[in-house]
CSV table of C-alpha atoms and ligand atoms in Angstrom, one decimal:
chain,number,residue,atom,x,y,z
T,22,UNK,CA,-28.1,-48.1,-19.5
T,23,UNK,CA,-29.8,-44.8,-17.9
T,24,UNK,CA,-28.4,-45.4,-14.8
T,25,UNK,CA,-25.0,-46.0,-16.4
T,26,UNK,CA,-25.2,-43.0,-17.8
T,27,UNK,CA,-26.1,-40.6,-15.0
T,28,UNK,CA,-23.1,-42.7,-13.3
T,29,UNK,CA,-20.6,-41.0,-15.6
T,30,UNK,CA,-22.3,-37.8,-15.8
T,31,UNK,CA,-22.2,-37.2,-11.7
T,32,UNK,CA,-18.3,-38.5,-12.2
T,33,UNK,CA,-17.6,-36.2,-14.2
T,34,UNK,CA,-19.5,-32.8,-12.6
T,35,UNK,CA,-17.7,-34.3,-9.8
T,36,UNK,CA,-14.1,-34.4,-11.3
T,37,UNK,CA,-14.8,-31.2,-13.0
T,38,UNK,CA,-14.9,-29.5,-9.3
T,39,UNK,CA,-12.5,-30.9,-7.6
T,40,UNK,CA,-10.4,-29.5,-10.9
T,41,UNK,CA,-11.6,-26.1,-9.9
T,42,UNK,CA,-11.3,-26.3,-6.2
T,43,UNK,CA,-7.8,-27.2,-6.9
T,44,UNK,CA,-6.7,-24.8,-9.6
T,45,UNK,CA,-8.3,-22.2,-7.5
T,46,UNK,CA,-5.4,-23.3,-4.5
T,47,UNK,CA,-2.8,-23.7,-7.6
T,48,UNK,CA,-3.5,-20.3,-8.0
T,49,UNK,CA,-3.9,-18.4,-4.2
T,50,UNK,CA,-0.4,-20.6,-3.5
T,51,UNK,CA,1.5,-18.4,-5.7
T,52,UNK,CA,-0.4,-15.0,-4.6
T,53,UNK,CA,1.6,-12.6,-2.3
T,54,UNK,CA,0.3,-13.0,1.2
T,55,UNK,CA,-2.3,-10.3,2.6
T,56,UNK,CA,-1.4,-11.1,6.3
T,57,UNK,CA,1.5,-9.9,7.9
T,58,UNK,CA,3.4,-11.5,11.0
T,59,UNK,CA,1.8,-9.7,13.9
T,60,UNK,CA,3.0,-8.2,16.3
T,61,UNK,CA,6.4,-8.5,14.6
T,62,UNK,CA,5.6,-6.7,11.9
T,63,UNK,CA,2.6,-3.7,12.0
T,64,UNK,CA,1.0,-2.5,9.6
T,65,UNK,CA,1.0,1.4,8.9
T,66,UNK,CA,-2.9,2.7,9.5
T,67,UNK,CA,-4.1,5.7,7.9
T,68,UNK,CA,-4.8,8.6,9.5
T,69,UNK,CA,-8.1,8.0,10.6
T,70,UNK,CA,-7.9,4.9,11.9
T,71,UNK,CA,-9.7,5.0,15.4
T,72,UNK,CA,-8.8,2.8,17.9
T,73,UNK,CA,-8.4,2.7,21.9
T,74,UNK,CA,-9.2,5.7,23.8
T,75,UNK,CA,-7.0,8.0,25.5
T,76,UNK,CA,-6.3,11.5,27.5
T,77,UNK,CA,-3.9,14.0,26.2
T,78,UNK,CA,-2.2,16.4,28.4
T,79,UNK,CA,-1.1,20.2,26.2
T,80,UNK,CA,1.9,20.2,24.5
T,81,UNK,CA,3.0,24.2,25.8
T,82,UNK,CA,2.5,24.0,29.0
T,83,UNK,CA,2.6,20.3,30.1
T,84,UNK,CA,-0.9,20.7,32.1
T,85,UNK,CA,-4.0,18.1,31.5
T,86,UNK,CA,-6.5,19.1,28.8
T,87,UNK,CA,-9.6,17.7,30.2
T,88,UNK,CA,-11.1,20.3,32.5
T,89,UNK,CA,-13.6,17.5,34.1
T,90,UNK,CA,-17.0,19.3,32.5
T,91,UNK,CA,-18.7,15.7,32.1
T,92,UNK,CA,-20.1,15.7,28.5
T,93,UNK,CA,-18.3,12.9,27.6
T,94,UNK,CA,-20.3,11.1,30.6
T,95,UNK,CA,-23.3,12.3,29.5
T,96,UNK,CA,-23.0,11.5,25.8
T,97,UNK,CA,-21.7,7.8,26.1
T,98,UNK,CA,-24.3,5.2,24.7
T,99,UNK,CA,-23.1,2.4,27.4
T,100,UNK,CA,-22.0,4.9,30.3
T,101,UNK,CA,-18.7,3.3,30.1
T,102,UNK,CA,-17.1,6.7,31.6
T,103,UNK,CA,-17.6,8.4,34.9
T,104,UNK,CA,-15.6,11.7,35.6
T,105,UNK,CA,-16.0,13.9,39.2
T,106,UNK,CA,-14.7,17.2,38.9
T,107,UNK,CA,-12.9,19.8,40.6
T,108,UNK,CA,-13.5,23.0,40.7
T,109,UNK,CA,-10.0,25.6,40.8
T,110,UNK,CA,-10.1,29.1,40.2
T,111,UNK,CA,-8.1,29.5,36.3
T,112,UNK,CA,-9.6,26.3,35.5
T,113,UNK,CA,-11.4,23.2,36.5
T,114,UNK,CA,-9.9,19.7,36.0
T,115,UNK,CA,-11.0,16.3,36.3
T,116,UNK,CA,-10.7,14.9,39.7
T,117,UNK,CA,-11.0,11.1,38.6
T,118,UNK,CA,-11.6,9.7,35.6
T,119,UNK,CA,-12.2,5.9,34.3
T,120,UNK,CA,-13.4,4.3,31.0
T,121,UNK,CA,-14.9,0.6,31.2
T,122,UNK,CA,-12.6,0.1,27.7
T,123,UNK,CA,-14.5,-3.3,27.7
T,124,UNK,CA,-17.8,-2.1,27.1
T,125,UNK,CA,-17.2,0.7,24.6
T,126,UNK,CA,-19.0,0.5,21.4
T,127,UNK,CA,-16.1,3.0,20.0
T,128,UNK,CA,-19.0,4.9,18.3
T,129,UNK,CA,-16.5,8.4,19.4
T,130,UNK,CA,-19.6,10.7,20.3
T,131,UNK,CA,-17.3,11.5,23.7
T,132,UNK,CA,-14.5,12.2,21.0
T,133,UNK,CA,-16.9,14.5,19.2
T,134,UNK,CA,-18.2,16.7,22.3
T,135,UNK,CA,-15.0,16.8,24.2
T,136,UNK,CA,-14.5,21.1,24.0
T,137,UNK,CA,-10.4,20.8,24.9
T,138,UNK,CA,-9.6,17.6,22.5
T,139,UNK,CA,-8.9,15.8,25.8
T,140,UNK,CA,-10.1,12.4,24.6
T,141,UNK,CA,-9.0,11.0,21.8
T,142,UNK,CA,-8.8,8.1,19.8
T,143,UNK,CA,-5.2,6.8,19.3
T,144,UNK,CA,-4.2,4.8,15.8
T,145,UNK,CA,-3.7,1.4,17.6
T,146,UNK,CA,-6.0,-1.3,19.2
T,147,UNK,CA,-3.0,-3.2,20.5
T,148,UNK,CA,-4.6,-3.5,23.8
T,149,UNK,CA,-5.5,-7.2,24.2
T,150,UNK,CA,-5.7,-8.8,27.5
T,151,UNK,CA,-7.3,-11.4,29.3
T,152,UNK,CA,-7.8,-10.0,32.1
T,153,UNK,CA,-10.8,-7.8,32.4
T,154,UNK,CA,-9.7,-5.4,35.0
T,155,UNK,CA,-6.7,-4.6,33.1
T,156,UNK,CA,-9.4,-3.1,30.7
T,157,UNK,CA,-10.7,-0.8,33.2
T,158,UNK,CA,-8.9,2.3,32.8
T,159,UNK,CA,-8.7,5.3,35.6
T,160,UNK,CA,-6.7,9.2,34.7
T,161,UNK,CA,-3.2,7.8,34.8
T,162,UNK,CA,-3.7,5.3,32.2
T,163,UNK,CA,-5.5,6.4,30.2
T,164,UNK,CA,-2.7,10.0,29.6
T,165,UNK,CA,0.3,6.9,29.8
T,166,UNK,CA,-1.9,5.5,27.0
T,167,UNK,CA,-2.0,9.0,24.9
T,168,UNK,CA,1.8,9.5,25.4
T,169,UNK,CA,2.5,5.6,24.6
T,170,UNK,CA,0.4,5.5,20.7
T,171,UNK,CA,-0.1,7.9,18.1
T,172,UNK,CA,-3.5,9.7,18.0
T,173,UNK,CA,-5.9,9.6,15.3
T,174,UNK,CA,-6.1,12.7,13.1
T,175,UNK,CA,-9.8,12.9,14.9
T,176,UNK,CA,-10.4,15.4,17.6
T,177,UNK,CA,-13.5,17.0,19.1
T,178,UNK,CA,-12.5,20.3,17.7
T,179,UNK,CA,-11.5,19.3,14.0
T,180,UNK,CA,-15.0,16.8,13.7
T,181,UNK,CA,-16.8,19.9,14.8
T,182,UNK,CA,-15.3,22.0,12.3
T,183,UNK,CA,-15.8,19.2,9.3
T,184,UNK,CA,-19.3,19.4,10.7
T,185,UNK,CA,-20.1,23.1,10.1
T,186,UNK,CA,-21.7,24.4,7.2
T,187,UNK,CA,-19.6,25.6,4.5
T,188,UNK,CA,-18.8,29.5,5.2
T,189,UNK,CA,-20.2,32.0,2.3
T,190,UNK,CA,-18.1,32.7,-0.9
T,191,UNK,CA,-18.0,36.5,-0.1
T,192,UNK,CA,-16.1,35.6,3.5
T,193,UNK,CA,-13.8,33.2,1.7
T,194,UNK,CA,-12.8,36.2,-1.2
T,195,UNK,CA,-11.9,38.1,1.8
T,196,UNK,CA,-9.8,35.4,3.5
T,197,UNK,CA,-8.1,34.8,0.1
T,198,UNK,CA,-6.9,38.5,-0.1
T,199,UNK,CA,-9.5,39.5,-3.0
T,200,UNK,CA,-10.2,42.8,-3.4
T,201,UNK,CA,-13.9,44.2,-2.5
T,202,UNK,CA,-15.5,46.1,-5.1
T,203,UNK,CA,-15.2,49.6,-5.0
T,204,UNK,CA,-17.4,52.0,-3.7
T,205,UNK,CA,-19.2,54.2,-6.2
T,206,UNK,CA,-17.7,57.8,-6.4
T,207,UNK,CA,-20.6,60.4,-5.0
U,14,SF4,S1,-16.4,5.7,22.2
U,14,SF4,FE1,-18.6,5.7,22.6
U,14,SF4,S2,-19.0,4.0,23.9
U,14,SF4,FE2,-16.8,4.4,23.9
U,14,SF4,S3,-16.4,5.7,25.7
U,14,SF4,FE3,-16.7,7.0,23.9
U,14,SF4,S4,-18.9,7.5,23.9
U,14,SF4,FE4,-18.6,5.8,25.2
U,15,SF4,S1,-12.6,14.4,28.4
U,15,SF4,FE1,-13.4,16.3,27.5
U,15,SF4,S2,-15.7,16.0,27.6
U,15,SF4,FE2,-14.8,14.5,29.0
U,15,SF4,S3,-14.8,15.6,31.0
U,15,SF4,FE3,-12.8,15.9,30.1
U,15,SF4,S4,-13.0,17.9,29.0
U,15,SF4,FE4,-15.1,17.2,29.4
């Protein structure tokens, strides 16, 4: 008689989840999807999404912004980037340049130290490949890259100046057109 009884009571814990299991279903197969069809449809990232890297040339005067100085080299956890530079009289550029995309952490410390926003992350990671040397990327495609995908609100210049510490109330009073006390007459 025990046993019979356990019987019905495991049946019945038993029935009882598979009831959940499937109202739970019931339930997601009327939800509005959270996927959408890739790559037909893309989704719209926000503005600091950081993906792939990239070079960017200036917008006046057409010329390349990375002047070769090597700190992203330097700074790069997996030393994923090698630059040579050469030396010109106005300004020094970057000779060659190449990223190993395949072995960046994306942590963005080249991002951060870059003095001319040269690198930069762009707002897409749509870079998929099986081909590993496809993933190896010298000067020329890396700027084809920054011209190709929008770039993440991120640059070296605006971390850096998110970074600093807050400037003093008196300086901001100034900037906002306040007037300064006046002097005491003698
Ligand atoms: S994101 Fe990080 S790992 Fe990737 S190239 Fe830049 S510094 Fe190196
Ligand atoms: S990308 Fe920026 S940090 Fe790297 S070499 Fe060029 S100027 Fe220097």
């Amino acid at each position: 008689m025990a046993r019979n009884g356990s019987f019905l009571g495991e049946t019945a814990q038993l029935v009882g989840a598979v009831g959940r299991a499937m109202g739970m279903t019931l339930r997601n197969f009327f939800r509005r999807p959270v996927t959408v069809r890739y790559p037909t449809v893309k989704r719209v990232y926000p503005d600091r999404f950081r993906g792939i890297l990239a070079l960017t040339y200036d917008k006046d005067t057409g010329e390349e912004n990375c002047i070769g100085c090597r700190l992203c080299e330097f700074i790069c956890p997996p030393q994923v980037i090698k630059v040579e530079m050469l030396k010109a009289e106005k300004r020094n550029w970057a000779k060659t340049f190449t990223l190993e995309l395949y072995a960046c952490e994306f942590c963005e410390l080249c991002v951060q130290v870059c003095p001319t926003d040269a690198i930069i992350m762009l707002k897409t990671f749509d870079l998929a490949t099986a081909d590993r040397r496809e993933l190896l990327l010298d000067k020329d495609r890396l700027h084809a890259l920054g011209l190709q995908h929008e770039p993440s609100w991120a640059t070296g210049n605006r971390l850096r100046d998110m970074q600093a510490p807050p400037k003093p109330v008196r300086a901001e009073g100034k900037a906002a057109g306040k007037a300064e006390p006046a002097e005491p007459a003698e």
